[in-house]
Amino acid sequence: MRNKSKKKKFEILEGVKIEDMVAEGKCLARHDNMVIFVAGVAPGDVVDLRITRKKKSFLEAEPVHFHELSELRVQPFCEHFGTCGGCKWQHIGYDTQLYFKQKQVKDNLERIGKVPLPEFDPILGSGKTRYYRNKLEYTFSNTSWLTKEQIQSGQEFDRDALGFHIPGRFDKILDIKHCYLQPDPSNAIRLEVRKYAKEHSLPFFDIVKQEGYMRNLIIRTANTGELMVIVQVYEDRPEEMQALMEHLAATFPEITSLQYVVNAKGNETFHDLEVVCYKGLPYIHEEMEGVRFRVGPKSFYQTNADQAYELYKKTRELANLTGDELVYDLYTGAGTIANFVAKQCREVIGIEYVPSAIEDAKINSQINNITNTTFYAGDMKDILSDELIARHGRPDVVITDPPRAGMHEDVVQKLLQVHPNRIVYVSCNPATQARDVEWLSEKYDVTRVQPVDMFPQTHHVENIVLLTAK
Ligand SMILES: C[S@@+](CC[C@H](N)C(=O)[O-])C[C@H]1O[C@@H](n2cnc3c(N)ncnc32)[C@H](O)[C@@H]1O
C-alpha cells in the first residue's frame, strides 16, 4: 500500500501543455480535468511533469523534460537565475509579465470578488526593470549552496558565501557574484566586504552551530543619493569592527550612514537590538515632490521608490482630493502615503501596528512642516473604533493598504458602518483584496481598477481599487 502511494506521488505525465501563469508565480496546466500547478515553466511550454504533491482538487508538479519551449520565453540575464529565489520570472519578457500580472488581478476580482467591474486601467509598468530596489539584505554563511553541476564536477569550492537564502532553506546561502536588483555601489560593497572578511580571516557565520562572526549585510540606497550600510556580526570584537568600518569608510566615501549591530540571537532580526552608527547620520532620506522621508535602519520604506511614487500619485488621483477632506490612511507604515497626501486635504489620520513606524511617521510630518496629520499605533480593529471616529470625525476618504492577509473582517464591518464616500484600496495580494471588495460591495461600487507593477522579474503585483459609495 505504502509503495503504491509513493509510486503515485512521483507519477510522470508526458507531453503536458502549460496554459497560464497564476498565483504565487506558478504556471497552470490540466490533466484529466485536474488542475496542476508547476514552477519553472512558461505558458506554451510542452513538458513531461513529475507529480510532487497530490491534493483532492489539484496537483503540484515539476518539469523533468521539455519537448517544446514557449514563444514567450526570453534568455534570463542573471547567471543566478534558476537557483536564486529572487527574480523567478526572468525567463519571460517584461510585457508578458505585465500581461499576466494584470490578468491575475482580473481573475481574482472576477472569481473571488464576483462584483461588477469597470474597464481596467492598463497596468502601470515599472520604469526600471533592473536595479530598481533601494534595499537588499545579504547573509553570510560558511555552507554555500552548491549547484548540481558544481557537485558533479568533483572540484573543491570555497564554501563561504555572502548572498541570498536558497528558497525554503534557512541554512543554505547562494554566493552572489552580481545582483541586478539594486543600483551601484551595491554589488561593489558586497564584494568588498566579502573580500575583506576573507583576507582578514573573519569567520562567516554557521547558522546550525551558531558560531562565526560575519552574519549579515544590509545596503540601503536612496533617491537622494544617500547610502546606508549596516554590518551585522555575532559577537563584540571592537578592534576588528573598527578596522572593517574604517576600511569601508575609506573605500566607499559615498556612504552617508555606516552602522553595525552585534547580534548574538538565533536569528538575524535586529528590531530589538541597538544599531550603532559608526560614521555619518543614523538615517538616510528618500524624497517625493519635495517631501522628505527619513529612513532609519529599522524603518520600512517601499523598496521600489520610483514606482512607489507612481503608486502614490495614482492613489492620490483616485482619492480625488480637493483640499477639504478628512482622510484616514489605514496601515500607514511610516506614514508615507499620509504625509504624501497631507497638503492636498484638510487632515489625515494614520493608523499602523508597529510603534516605531508610527514614530517615523510623526518625524516625517515634523521634518516637512506638515501639521495636519495625527498618527496612532495599534491593531487596526481596536484603534479604528467608534471613539476614534467620534474624536476626529467621519472620514470623507479612506486609503487602505493592508498586509498580504488583507483587512480583518471587523475592520471591513467598521468601514461599512462609517461609510466614507470613497475607499482607495491599495493591495499587494489580489486574492485577499478581492475577498474584501466582495464584503464592501454591500455598500460600494468598484469604479476604478489600476494594477501597478512594483517588482519586475517577480510574480508580485500591486493593485489599486477605487470603491465609491452607492
Ligand atoms: C503594505 S504595508 C503598508 C505600507 C504603507 N502604506 C507604505 O506605503 O509604506 C502594511 C502595513 O500594515 C501594518 N499592519 C499589519 N497588520 C496590522 C494590523 N493588524 N493593524 C495595523 N497595522 C497593521 C504593517 O505593519 C505594515 O506597515
Short mmCIF file of C-alpha atoms and ligand atoms in Angstrom, two decimals:
data_model
loop_
_atom_site.label_atom_id
_atom_site.label_comp_id
_atom_site.label_asym_id
_atom_site.label_seq_id
_atom_site.Cartn_x
_atom_site.Cartn_y
_atom_site.Cartn_z
CA MET A 1 0.00 0.00 0.00
CA ARG A 2 2.76 2.39 1.04
CA ASN A 3 4.73 1.60 -2.14
CA LYS A 4 1.71 2.22 -4.28
CA SER A 5 1.08 5.70 -2.89
CA LYS A 6 4.79 6.51 -3.13
CA LYS A 7 4.79 5.44 -6.76
CA LYS A 8 1.70 7.52 -7.44
CA LYS A 9 3.29 10.54 -5.86
CA PHE A 10 6.13 10.52 -8.38
CA GLU A 11 3.99 9.66 -11.37
CA ILE A 12 5.16 11.20 -14.67
CA LEU A 13 2.71 12.92 -17.01
CA GLU A 14 4.04 13.17 -20.55
CA GLY A 15 3.65 15.97 -23.09
CA VAL A 16 1.59 18.35 -20.98
CA LYS A 17 0.97 21.84 -22.38
CA ILE A 18 1.38 24.70 -19.90
CA GLU A 19 -1.62 27.05 -20.19
CA ASP A 20 -1.45 30.01 -17.85
CA MET A 21 0.51 31.89 -15.19
CA VAL A 22 -1.37 32.11 -11.92
CA ALA A 23 -0.91 32.94 -8.23
CA GLU A 24 2.47 32.84 -6.49
CA GLY A 25 4.30 32.77 -9.82
CA LYS A 26 3.29 29.21 -10.62
CA CYS A 27 2.03 28.11 -14.01
CA LEU A 28 -1.12 26.12 -14.60
CA ALA A 29 -1.69 23.02 -16.70
CA ARG A 30 -4.54 20.50 -16.84
CA HIS A 31 -4.66 16.72 -16.98
CA ASP A 32 -7.81 14.56 -16.77
CA ASN A 33 -9.80 17.58 -15.57
CA MET A 34 -7.30 18.09 -12.80
CA VAL A 35 -5.50 21.42 -12.31
CA ILE A 36 -1.71 21.16 -11.99
CA PHE A 37 0.50 23.92 -10.58
CA VAL A 38 4.04 23.96 -11.94
CA ALA A 39 7.02 26.22 -11.19
CA GLY A 40 9.91 26.97 -13.58
CA VAL A 41 7.89 26.78 -16.81
CA ALA A 42 6.16 29.24 -19.15
CA PRO A 43 2.73 29.23 -20.81
CA GLY A 44 3.16 27.46 -24.15
CA ASP A 45 5.89 25.04 -22.96
CA VAL A 46 5.17 21.35 -23.63
CA VAL A 47 6.74 19.28 -20.87
CA ASP A 48 6.87 15.99 -19.04
CA LEU A 49 5.85 16.59 -15.45
CA ARG A 50 6.69 14.71 -12.28
CA ILE A 51 3.89 14.94 -9.72
CA THR A 52 5.28 16.17 -6.40
CA ARG A 53 2.04 16.68 -4.46
CA LYS A 54 -1.48 15.34 -4.80
CA LYS A 55 -4.48 17.07 -3.31
CA LYS A 56 -8.17 16.41 -3.86
CA SER A 57 -8.67 19.40 -6.11
CA PHE A 58 -5.21 20.00 -7.60
CA LEU A 59 -1.77 18.56 -8.23
CA GLU A 60 1.69 20.09 -7.96
CA ALA A 61 4.43 19.05 -10.34
CA GLU A 62 7.91 19.86 -11.58
CA PRO A 63 9.16 19.75 -15.16
CA VAL A 64 11.53 16.87 -15.92
CA HIS A 65 11.78 17.15 -19.70
CA PHE A 66 10.96 19.92 -22.16
CA HIS A 67 9.51 18.93 -25.58
CA GLU A 68 8.71 22.44 -26.78
CA LEU A 69 9.69 25.81 -25.40
CA SER A 70 7.18 28.64 -25.27
CA GLU A 71 7.49 31.58 -27.65
CA LEU A 72 7.04 33.81 -24.61
CA ARG A 73 10.43 32.79 -23.26
CA VAL A 74 13.43 35.11 -23.28
CA GLN A 75 17.02 34.50 -22.21
CA PRO A 76 17.36 35.22 -18.45
CA PHE A 77 20.04 37.85 -17.91
CA CYS A 78 21.31 36.77 -14.49
CA GLU A 79 23.79 33.93 -14.00
CA HIS A 80 21.99 33.02 -10.76
CA PHE A 81 18.58 32.58 -12.41
CA GLY A 82 17.01 29.23 -11.55
CA THR A 83 18.96 28.84 -8.30
CA CYS A 84 18.35 32.19 -6.61
CA GLY A 85 14.79 32.78 -5.48
CA GLY A 86 14.91 36.50 -6.27
CA CYS A 87 13.73 37.03 -9.87
CA LYS A 88 11.79 33.94 -10.89
CA TRP A 89 10.15 35.48 -13.96
CA GLN A 90 13.32 36.47 -15.82
CA HIS A 91 12.61 33.80 -18.45
CA ILE A 92 9.52 35.77 -19.53
CA GLY A 93 9.71 39.16 -21.33
CA TYR A 94 8.59 42.20 -19.35
CA ASP A 95 5.47 42.91 -21.46
CA THR A 96 4.36 39.31 -20.93
CA GLN A 97 5.00 39.62 -17.19
CA LEU A 98 2.75 42.70 -17.13
CA TYR A 99 0.06 40.90 -19.13
CA PHE A 100 -0.06 38.02 -16.65
CA LYS A 101 0.04 40.33 -13.63
CA GLN A 102 -2.95 42.27 -14.91
CA LYS A 103 -4.73 39.01 -15.72
CA GLN A 104 -4.11 37.76 -12.17
CA VAL A 105 -5.80 40.86 -10.75
CA LYS A 106 -8.75 40.47 -13.14
CA ASP A 107 -9.16 36.72 -12.45
CA ASN A 108 -9.19 37.32 -8.70
CA LEU A 109 -11.68 40.16 -8.81
CA GLU A 110 -13.95 38.16 -11.10
CA ARG A 111 -13.73 34.79 -9.33
CA ILE A 112 -13.42 35.82 -5.69
CA GLY A 113 -14.84 39.36 -5.75
CA LYS A 114 -17.77 38.44 -8.00
CA VAL A 115 -18.69 42.13 -8.35
CA PRO A 116 -19.46 44.24 -11.43
CA LEU A 117 -16.18 45.69 -12.67
CA PRO A 118 -15.36 48.74 -14.78
CA GLU A 119 -12.86 48.52 -17.61
CA PHE A 120 -9.40 48.19 -16.05
CA ASP A 121 -6.79 50.92 -16.39
CA PRO A 122 -3.79 49.29 -18.09
CA ILE A 123 -1.20 48.06 -15.63
CA LEU A 124 1.44 50.65 -14.79
CA GLY A 125 4.81 49.09 -15.61
CA SER A 126 7.93 49.99 -13.69
CA GLY A 127 10.24 52.45 -15.46
CA LYS A 128 13.20 50.44 -14.24
CA THR A 129 13.04 46.68 -14.68
CA ARG A 130 16.55 46.12 -13.26
CA TYR A 131 18.34 47.80 -10.35
CA TYR A 132 15.03 49.08 -9.02
CA ARG A 133 15.32 48.17 -5.32
CA ASN A 134 16.62 50.51 -2.64
CA LYS A 135 17.27 47.82 -0.05
CA LEU A 136 18.98 44.44 -0.11
CA GLU A 137 19.90 42.18 2.72
CA TYR A 138 22.70 39.64 2.28
CA THR A 139 23.51 36.75 4.60
CA PHE A 140 26.96 35.32 5.39
CA SER A 141 27.29 31.56 5.61
CA ASN A 142 30.08 29.01 5.82
CA THR A 143 27.96 26.47 3.92
CA SER A 144 27.49 27.92 0.49
CA TRP A 145 24.91 26.28 -1.75
CA LEU A 146 26.50 24.13 -4.47
CA THR A 147 24.66 23.54 -7.72
CA LYS A 148 24.28 20.01 -9.13
CA GLU A 149 26.92 20.83 -11.77
CA GLN A 150 29.37 22.02 -9.12
CA ILE A 151 28.89 18.84 -7.08
CA GLN A 152 29.22 16.63 -10.16
CA SER A 153 32.42 18.40 -11.24
CA GLY A 154 34.25 16.88 -8.27
CA GLN A 155 36.14 20.18 -7.77
CA GLU A 156 36.69 21.88 -4.42
CA PHE A 157 34.72 25.10 -3.94
CA ASP A 158 35.00 27.93 -1.46
CA ARG A 159 32.16 27.22 0.96
CA ASP A 160 31.98 30.77 2.33
CA ALA A 161 29.08 32.66 0.87
CA LEU A 162 27.59 36.13 1.03
CA GLY A 163 24.26 36.29 -0.70
CA PHE A 164 20.65 35.13 -0.57
CA HIS A 165 18.87 32.19 1.02
CA ILE A 166 18.04 29.30 -1.27
CA PRO A 167 14.20 29.22 -1.33
CA GLY A 168 12.91 27.12 1.54
CA ARG A 169 16.40 26.56 3.06
CA PHE A 170 17.24 28.53 6.21
CA ASP A 171 20.78 27.11 6.26
CA LYS A 172 21.92 27.40 2.64
CA ILE A 173 23.13 30.62 1.05
CA LEU A 174 23.84 31.25 -2.60
CA ASP A 175 27.06 33.24 -3.05
CA ILE A 176 26.06 36.16 -5.26
CA LYS A 177 28.51 37.37 -7.90
CA HIS A 178 26.28 40.09 -9.35
CA CYS A 179 22.75 41.05 -8.40
CA TYR A 180 20.57 43.04 -10.81
CA LEU A 181 18.21 44.32 -8.13
CA GLN A 182 19.97 47.28 -6.54
CA PRO A 183 21.95 50.06 -8.23
CA ASP A 184 25.67 50.70 -7.72
CA PRO A 185 27.59 50.62 -5.49
CA SER A 186 25.57 47.75 -4.00
CA ASN A 187 27.45 44.96 -5.78
CA ALA A 188 30.81 46.62 -5.20
CA ILE A 189 30.16 46.99 -1.45
CA ARG A 190 29.04 43.38 -1.07
CA LEU A 191 32.06 42.04 -2.95
CA GLU A 192 34.43 44.28 -0.99
CA VAL A 193 33.02 43.22 2.39
CA ARG A 194 33.29 39.57 1.33
CA LYS A 195 36.89 40.02 0.17
CA TYR A 196 37.87 41.93 3.31
CA ALA A 197 36.33 39.29 5.59
CA LYS A 198 38.20 36.50 3.76
CA GLU A 199 41.53 38.38 3.76
CA HIS A 200 41.24 39.14 7.48
CA SER A 201 40.01 35.65 8.43
CA LEU A 202 36.75 36.92 9.86
CA PRO A 203 34.70 33.70 10.01
CA PHE A 204 31.44 33.53 8.05
CA PHE A 205 28.51 32.52 10.25
CA ASP A 206 27.49 28.91 10.80
CA ILE A 207 23.75 29.03 11.39
CA VAL A 208 23.47 25.43 12.55
CA LYS A 209 26.32 25.55 15.09
CA GLN A 210 25.61 29.23 15.86
CA GLU A 211 29.24 30.26 15.59
CA GLY A 212 31.33 32.60 13.48
CA TYR A 213 31.47 36.39 13.24
CA MET A 214 30.12 37.89 9.97
CA ARG A 215 26.33 37.49 9.88
CA ASN A 216 24.55 39.89 7.62
CA LEU A 217 24.97 42.95 5.40
CA ILE A 218 22.22 45.45 4.62
CA ILE A 219 22.63 48.05 1.92
CA ARG A 220 20.07 50.84 1.51
CA THR A 221 20.32 53.28 -1.36
CA ALA A 222 18.03 56.29 -1.73
CA ASN A 223 16.83 58.59 -4.50
CA THR A 224 18.57 61.48 -2.70
CA GLY A 225 21.93 59.77 -3.29
CA GLU A 226 22.32 58.95 0.41
CA LEU A 227 23.61 55.49 1.22
CA MET A 228 23.33 53.32 4.32
CA VAL A 229 25.39 50.22 5.09
CA ILE A 230 24.74 48.04 8.14
CA VAL A 231 27.05 45.16 9.05
CA GLN A 232 25.71 42.57 11.49
CA VAL A 233 28.12 40.43 13.49
CA TYR A 234 27.64 37.68 16.05
CA GLU A 235 29.91 38.94 18.83
CA ASP A 236 31.52 42.12 20.05
CA ARG A 237 35.08 42.42 18.71
CA PRO A 238 35.69 46.19 18.86
CA GLU A 239 39.11 46.22 17.15
CA GLU A 240 38.04 44.07 14.25
CA MET A 241 34.84 46.05 13.80
CA GLN A 242 36.70 49.35 13.85
CA ALA A 243 39.14 48.13 11.20
CA LEU A 244 36.29 46.90 8.99
CA MET A 245 34.33 50.13 9.40
CA GLU A 246 37.41 52.25 8.61
CA HIS A 247 38.10 50.16 5.54
CA LEU A 248 34.52 50.59 4.28
CA ALA A 249 34.50 54.32 5.01
CA ALA A 250 37.79 54.79 3.12
CA THR A 251 36.83 52.58 0.16
CA PHE A 252 33.28 53.98 -0.22
CA PRO A 253 33.32 57.65 0.83
CA GLU A 254 29.80 57.91 -0.64
CA ILE A 255 28.40 56.00 2.37
CA THR A 256 26.47 58.59 4.38
CA SER A 257 25.33 56.25 7.16
CA LEU A 258 27.70 53.49 8.27
CA GLN A 259 26.32 51.31 11.04
CA TYR A 260 26.77 47.96 12.75
CA VAL A 261 24.85 45.62 15.03
CA VAL A 262 26.13 42.95 17.39
CA ASN A 263 23.54 40.18 17.26
CA ALA A 264 24.02 37.06 19.38
CA LYS A 265 20.44 35.87 18.87
CA GLY A 266 19.42 32.77 16.97
CA ASN A 267 18.12 34.81 14.04
CA GLU A 268 19.12 37.87 12.03
CA THR A 269 16.29 40.21 13.03
CA PHE A 270 17.51 43.29 14.90
CA HIS A 271 14.35 45.31 15.61
CA ASP A 272 15.02 44.72 19.33
CA LEU A 273 18.78 45.43 19.22
CA GLU A 274 20.93 48.56 19.37
CA VAL A 275 22.23 49.68 15.99
CA VAL A 276 25.49 51.59 16.39
CA CYS A 277 26.11 54.45 13.99
CA TYR A 278 29.87 54.40 13.33
CA LYS A 279 30.03 57.21 10.80
CA GLY A 280 27.64 59.73 9.26
CA LEU A 281 23.99 60.10 10.22
CA PRO A 282 21.90 57.24 11.68
CA TYR A 283 19.41 57.59 8.81
CA ILE A 284 19.09 58.41 5.12
CA HIS A 285 16.31 60.20 3.21
CA GLU A 286 14.04 59.37 0.32
CA GLU A 287 12.19 62.20 -1.36
CA MET A 288 8.95 62.66 -3.32
CA GLU A 289 7.76 66.01 -4.67
CA GLY A 290 9.97 67.78 -2.14
CA VAL A 291 8.57 65.74 0.79
CA ARG A 292 11.49 64.03 2.54
CA PHE A 293 11.17 60.70 4.31
CA ARG A 294 13.66 59.76 6.98
CA VAL A 295 14.66 56.10 6.76
CA GLY A 296 16.45 54.60 9.75
CA PRO A 297 17.99 51.12 9.96
CA LYS A 298 14.71 49.71 11.30
CA SER A 299 12.33 51.75 9.15
CA PHE A 300 10.13 50.37 6.43
CA TYR A 301 10.16 52.19 3.10
CA GLN A 302 8.75 50.92 -0.20
CA THR A 303 11.65 49.12 -1.89
CA ASN A 304 10.99 50.32 -5.45
CA ALA A 305 10.97 54.03 -4.60
CA ASP A 306 10.43 55.36 -8.14
CA GLN A 307 7.44 53.11 -8.65
CA ALA A 308 6.16 53.85 -5.12
CA TYR A 309 5.92 57.46 -6.30
CA GLU A 310 3.79 56.34 -9.26
CA LEU A 311 1.66 54.19 -6.93
CA TYR A 312 1.10 57.08 -4.52
CA LYS A 313 0.30 59.53 -7.33
CA LYS A 314 -2.37 57.13 -8.62
CA THR A 315 -3.67 56.61 -5.08
CA ARG A 316 -3.95 60.37 -4.62
CA GLU A 317 -5.61 60.79 -8.02
CA LEU A 318 -8.21 58.13 -7.20
CA ALA A 319 -8.80 59.72 -3.78
CA ASN A 320 -9.80 62.84 -5.75
CA LEU A 321 -8.74 65.28 -3.03
CA THR A 322 -9.84 68.91 -3.22
CA GLY A 323 -8.28 70.22 0.00
CA ASP A 324 -11.35 69.85 2.25
CA GLU A 325 -11.32 66.17 3.01
CA LEU A 326 -10.71 64.27 6.21
CA VAL A 327 -8.65 61.26 5.14
CA TYR A 328 -7.92 58.12 7.12
CA ASP A 329 -4.77 56.30 5.98
CA LEU A 330 -5.11 52.76 7.31
CA TYR A 331 -1.99 50.56 7.63
CA THR A 332 0.08 53.70 7.17
CA GLY A 333 3.53 52.13 7.86
CA ALA A 334 5.94 55.05 8.27
CA GLY A 335 3.17 57.43 7.23
CA THR A 336 4.41 57.72 3.68
CA ILE A 337 1.02 57.96 1.96
CA ALA A 338 -0.38 60.08 4.81
CA ASN A 339 2.41 62.65 4.51
CA PHE A 340 2.37 62.49 0.71
CA VAL A 341 -1.34 63.46 0.51
CA ALA A 342 -1.40 65.78 3.56
CA LYS A 343 -1.01 69.01 1.57
CA GLN A 344 -3.98 68.15 -0.66
CA CYS A 345 -6.54 67.58 2.12
CA ARG A 346 -7.77 69.05 5.40
CA GLU A 347 -6.49 66.41 7.79
CA VAL A 348 -5.03 62.89 7.76
CA ILE A 349 -5.35 60.24 10.45
CA GLY A 350 -2.79 57.44 10.06
CA ILE A 351 -3.04 54.10 11.83
CA GLU A 352 -0.40 51.38 11.97
CA TYR A 353 0.50 48.36 14.12
CA VAL A 354 4.26 48.95 14.60
CA PRO A 355 5.06 51.69 17.17
CA SER A 356 8.49 52.54 15.70
CA ALA A 357 6.89 53.04 12.26
CA ILE A 358 4.47 55.49 13.85
CA GLU A 359 7.44 57.31 15.40
CA ASP A 360 8.91 57.56 11.87
CA ALA A 361 5.55 58.79 10.54
CA LYS A 362 5.47 61.61 13.12
CA ILE A 363 9.09 62.57 12.39
CA ASN A 364 8.29 62.61 8.67
CA SER A 365 5.49 65.10 9.33
CA GLN A 366 7.77 67.24 11.52
CA ILE A 367 10.71 67.46 9.14
CA ASN A 368 8.35 68.52 6.34
CA ASN A 369 6.42 71.05 8.45
CA ILE A 370 3.24 69.03 7.98
CA THR A 371 0.89 69.84 10.83
CA ASN A 372 -2.42 68.27 9.75
CA THR A 373 -1.53 64.61 10.46
CA THR A 374 -2.22 62.52 13.56
CA PHE A 375 -0.88 59.01 13.97
CA TYR A 376 -1.93 56.11 16.16
CA ALA A 377 -0.11 52.83 16.85
CA GLY A 378 -2.06 49.63 17.48
CA ASP A 379 -4.12 46.87 15.94
CA MET A 380 -6.44 48.31 13.30
CA LYS A 381 -9.52 46.51 14.57
CA ASP A 382 -9.02 48.07 18.03
CA ILE A 383 -7.81 51.55 17.04
CA LEU A 384 -10.40 52.20 14.34
CA SER A 385 -13.11 52.50 16.99
CA ASP A 386 -16.31 54.49 17.42
CA GLU A 387 -14.43 56.57 19.97
CA LEU A 388 -11.67 57.47 17.46
CA ILE A 389 -14.24 58.35 14.82
CA ALA A 390 -16.17 60.48 17.31
CA ARG A 391 -12.91 62.28 18.17
CA HIS A 392 -11.76 63.00 14.60
CA GLY A 393 -14.96 62.77 12.59
CA ARG A 394 -16.27 60.54 9.87
CA PRO A 395 -13.69 60.28 7.06
CA ASP A 396 -14.59 61.52 3.59
CA VAL A 397 -11.93 59.28 2.10
CA VAL A 398 -10.27 56.14 3.43
CA ILE A 399 -6.99 54.97 1.93
CA THR A 400 -6.19 51.43 2.99
CA ASP A 401 -3.01 49.46 2.27
CA PRO A 402 -3.19 46.29 4.39
CA PRO A 403 -0.62 43.46 4.58
CA ARG A 404 -0.96 40.34 2.41
CA ALA A 405 -3.66 38.89 4.67
CA GLY A 406 -5.98 41.77 3.77
CA MET A 407 -8.25 43.54 6.23
CA HIS A 408 -9.70 41.92 9.34
CA GLU A 409 -13.45 41.33 8.98
CA ASP A 410 -14.10 43.73 11.88
CA VAL A 411 -12.24 46.47 10.01
CA VAL A 412 -14.35 45.88 6.90
CA GLN A 413 -17.51 45.98 9.05
CA LYS A 414 -16.34 49.24 10.60
CA LEU A 415 -15.78 50.75 7.14
CA LEU A 416 -19.31 49.71 6.12
CA GLN A 417 -20.64 51.33 9.27
CA VAL A 418 -18.59 54.54 8.96
CA HIS A 419 -19.35 54.72 5.25
CA PRO A 420 -16.80 57.15 3.76
CA ASN A 421 -17.61 58.49 0.28
CA ARG A 422 -14.57 56.81 -1.25
CA ILE A 423 -12.26 53.97 -0.30
CA VAL A 424 -8.97 53.71 -2.16
CA TYR A 425 -7.82 50.15 -1.57
CA VAL A 426 -4.12 49.50 -2.30
CA SER A 427 -3.11 45.86 -2.08
CA CYS A 428 -0.15 43.56 -2.68
CA ASN A 429 -2.40 40.49 -2.71
CA PRO A 430 -5.18 40.43 -5.33
CA ALA A 431 -6.89 37.42 -3.69
CA THR A 432 -7.46 38.99 -0.27
CA GLN A 433 -8.28 42.32 -1.90
CA ALA A 434 -10.97 40.60 -3.98
CA ARG A 435 -12.41 38.99 -0.84
CA ASP A 436 -12.55 42.33 0.98
CA VAL A 437 -14.03 44.05 -2.08
CA GLU A 438 -16.84 41.50 -2.11
CA TRP A 439 -17.63 42.29 1.53
CA LEU A 440 -17.52 46.03 0.81
CA SER A 441 -19.74 45.66 -2.28
CA GLU A 442 -22.75 45.70 0.05
CA LYS A 443 -22.41 49.50 0.05
CA TYR A 444 -19.78 50.26 -2.61
CA ASP A 445 -19.30 50.04 -6.36
CA VAL A 446 -15.91 49.34 -7.87
CA THR A 447 -15.34 52.37 -10.10
CA ARG A 448 -11.62 52.12 -10.98
CA VAL A 449 -9.11 49.29 -11.05
CA GLN A 450 -5.43 50.19 -11.52
CA PRO A 451 -2.84 47.41 -11.31
CA VAL A 452 0.74 48.58 -10.68
CA ASP A 453 3.95 46.61 -11.05
CA MET A 454 6.35 47.30 -8.20
CA PHE A 455 8.54 44.21 -8.65
CA PRO A 456 9.66 43.42 -12.21
CA GLN A 457 11.00 39.88 -12.80
CA THR A 458 8.82 38.54 -9.96
CA HIS A 459 5.21 37.38 -9.84
CA HIS A 460 4.21 40.06 -7.32
CA VAL A 461 1.57 42.58 -8.33
CA GLU A 462 0.11 45.59 -6.58
CA ASN A 463 -3.41 46.78 -7.31
CA ILE A 464 -5.47 49.86 -6.51
CA VAL A 465 -9.26 49.63 -6.42
CA LEU A 466 -11.45 52.69 -6.05
CA LEU A 467 -14.68 51.95 -4.21
CA THR A 468 -17.37 54.60 -4.44
CA ALA A 469 -20.33 54.73 -2.06
CA LYS A 470 -23.56 53.54 -3.77
C1 LIG B 1 1.56 47.03 2.89
S1 LIG B 1 2.19 47.78 4.33
C2 LIG B 1 1.66 49.43 4.15
C3 LIG B 1 2.77 50.33 3.85
C4 LIG B 1 2.49 51.81 3.70
N1 LIG B 1 1.15 52.14 3.30
C5 LIG B 1 3.50 52.34 2.70
O1 LIG B 1 3.14 52.55 1.56
O2 LIG B 1 4.67 52.49 3.09
C6 LIG B 1 1.07 47.20 5.55
C7 LIG B 1 1.28 47.76 6.93
O3 LIG B 1 0.25 47.26 7.79
C8 LIG B 1 0.77 47.08 9.09
N2 LIG B 1 -0.13 46.14 9.79
C9 LIG B 1 -0.20 44.80 9.66
N3 LIG B 1 -1.17 44.29 10.42
C10 LIG B 1 -1.76 45.33 11.05
C11 LIG B 1 -2.83 45.45 11.98
N4 LIG B 1 -3.48 44.39 12.40
N5 LIG B 1 -3.15 46.68 12.42
C12 LIG B 1 -2.48 47.78 11.99
N6 LIG B 1 -1.46 47.73 11.11
C13 LIG B 1 -1.10 46.52 10.64
C14 LIG B 1 2.16 46.58 8.83
O4 LIG B 1 3.00 46.79 9.94
C15 LIG B 1 2.59 47.39 7.59
O5 LIG B 1 3.26 48.55 7.97
#
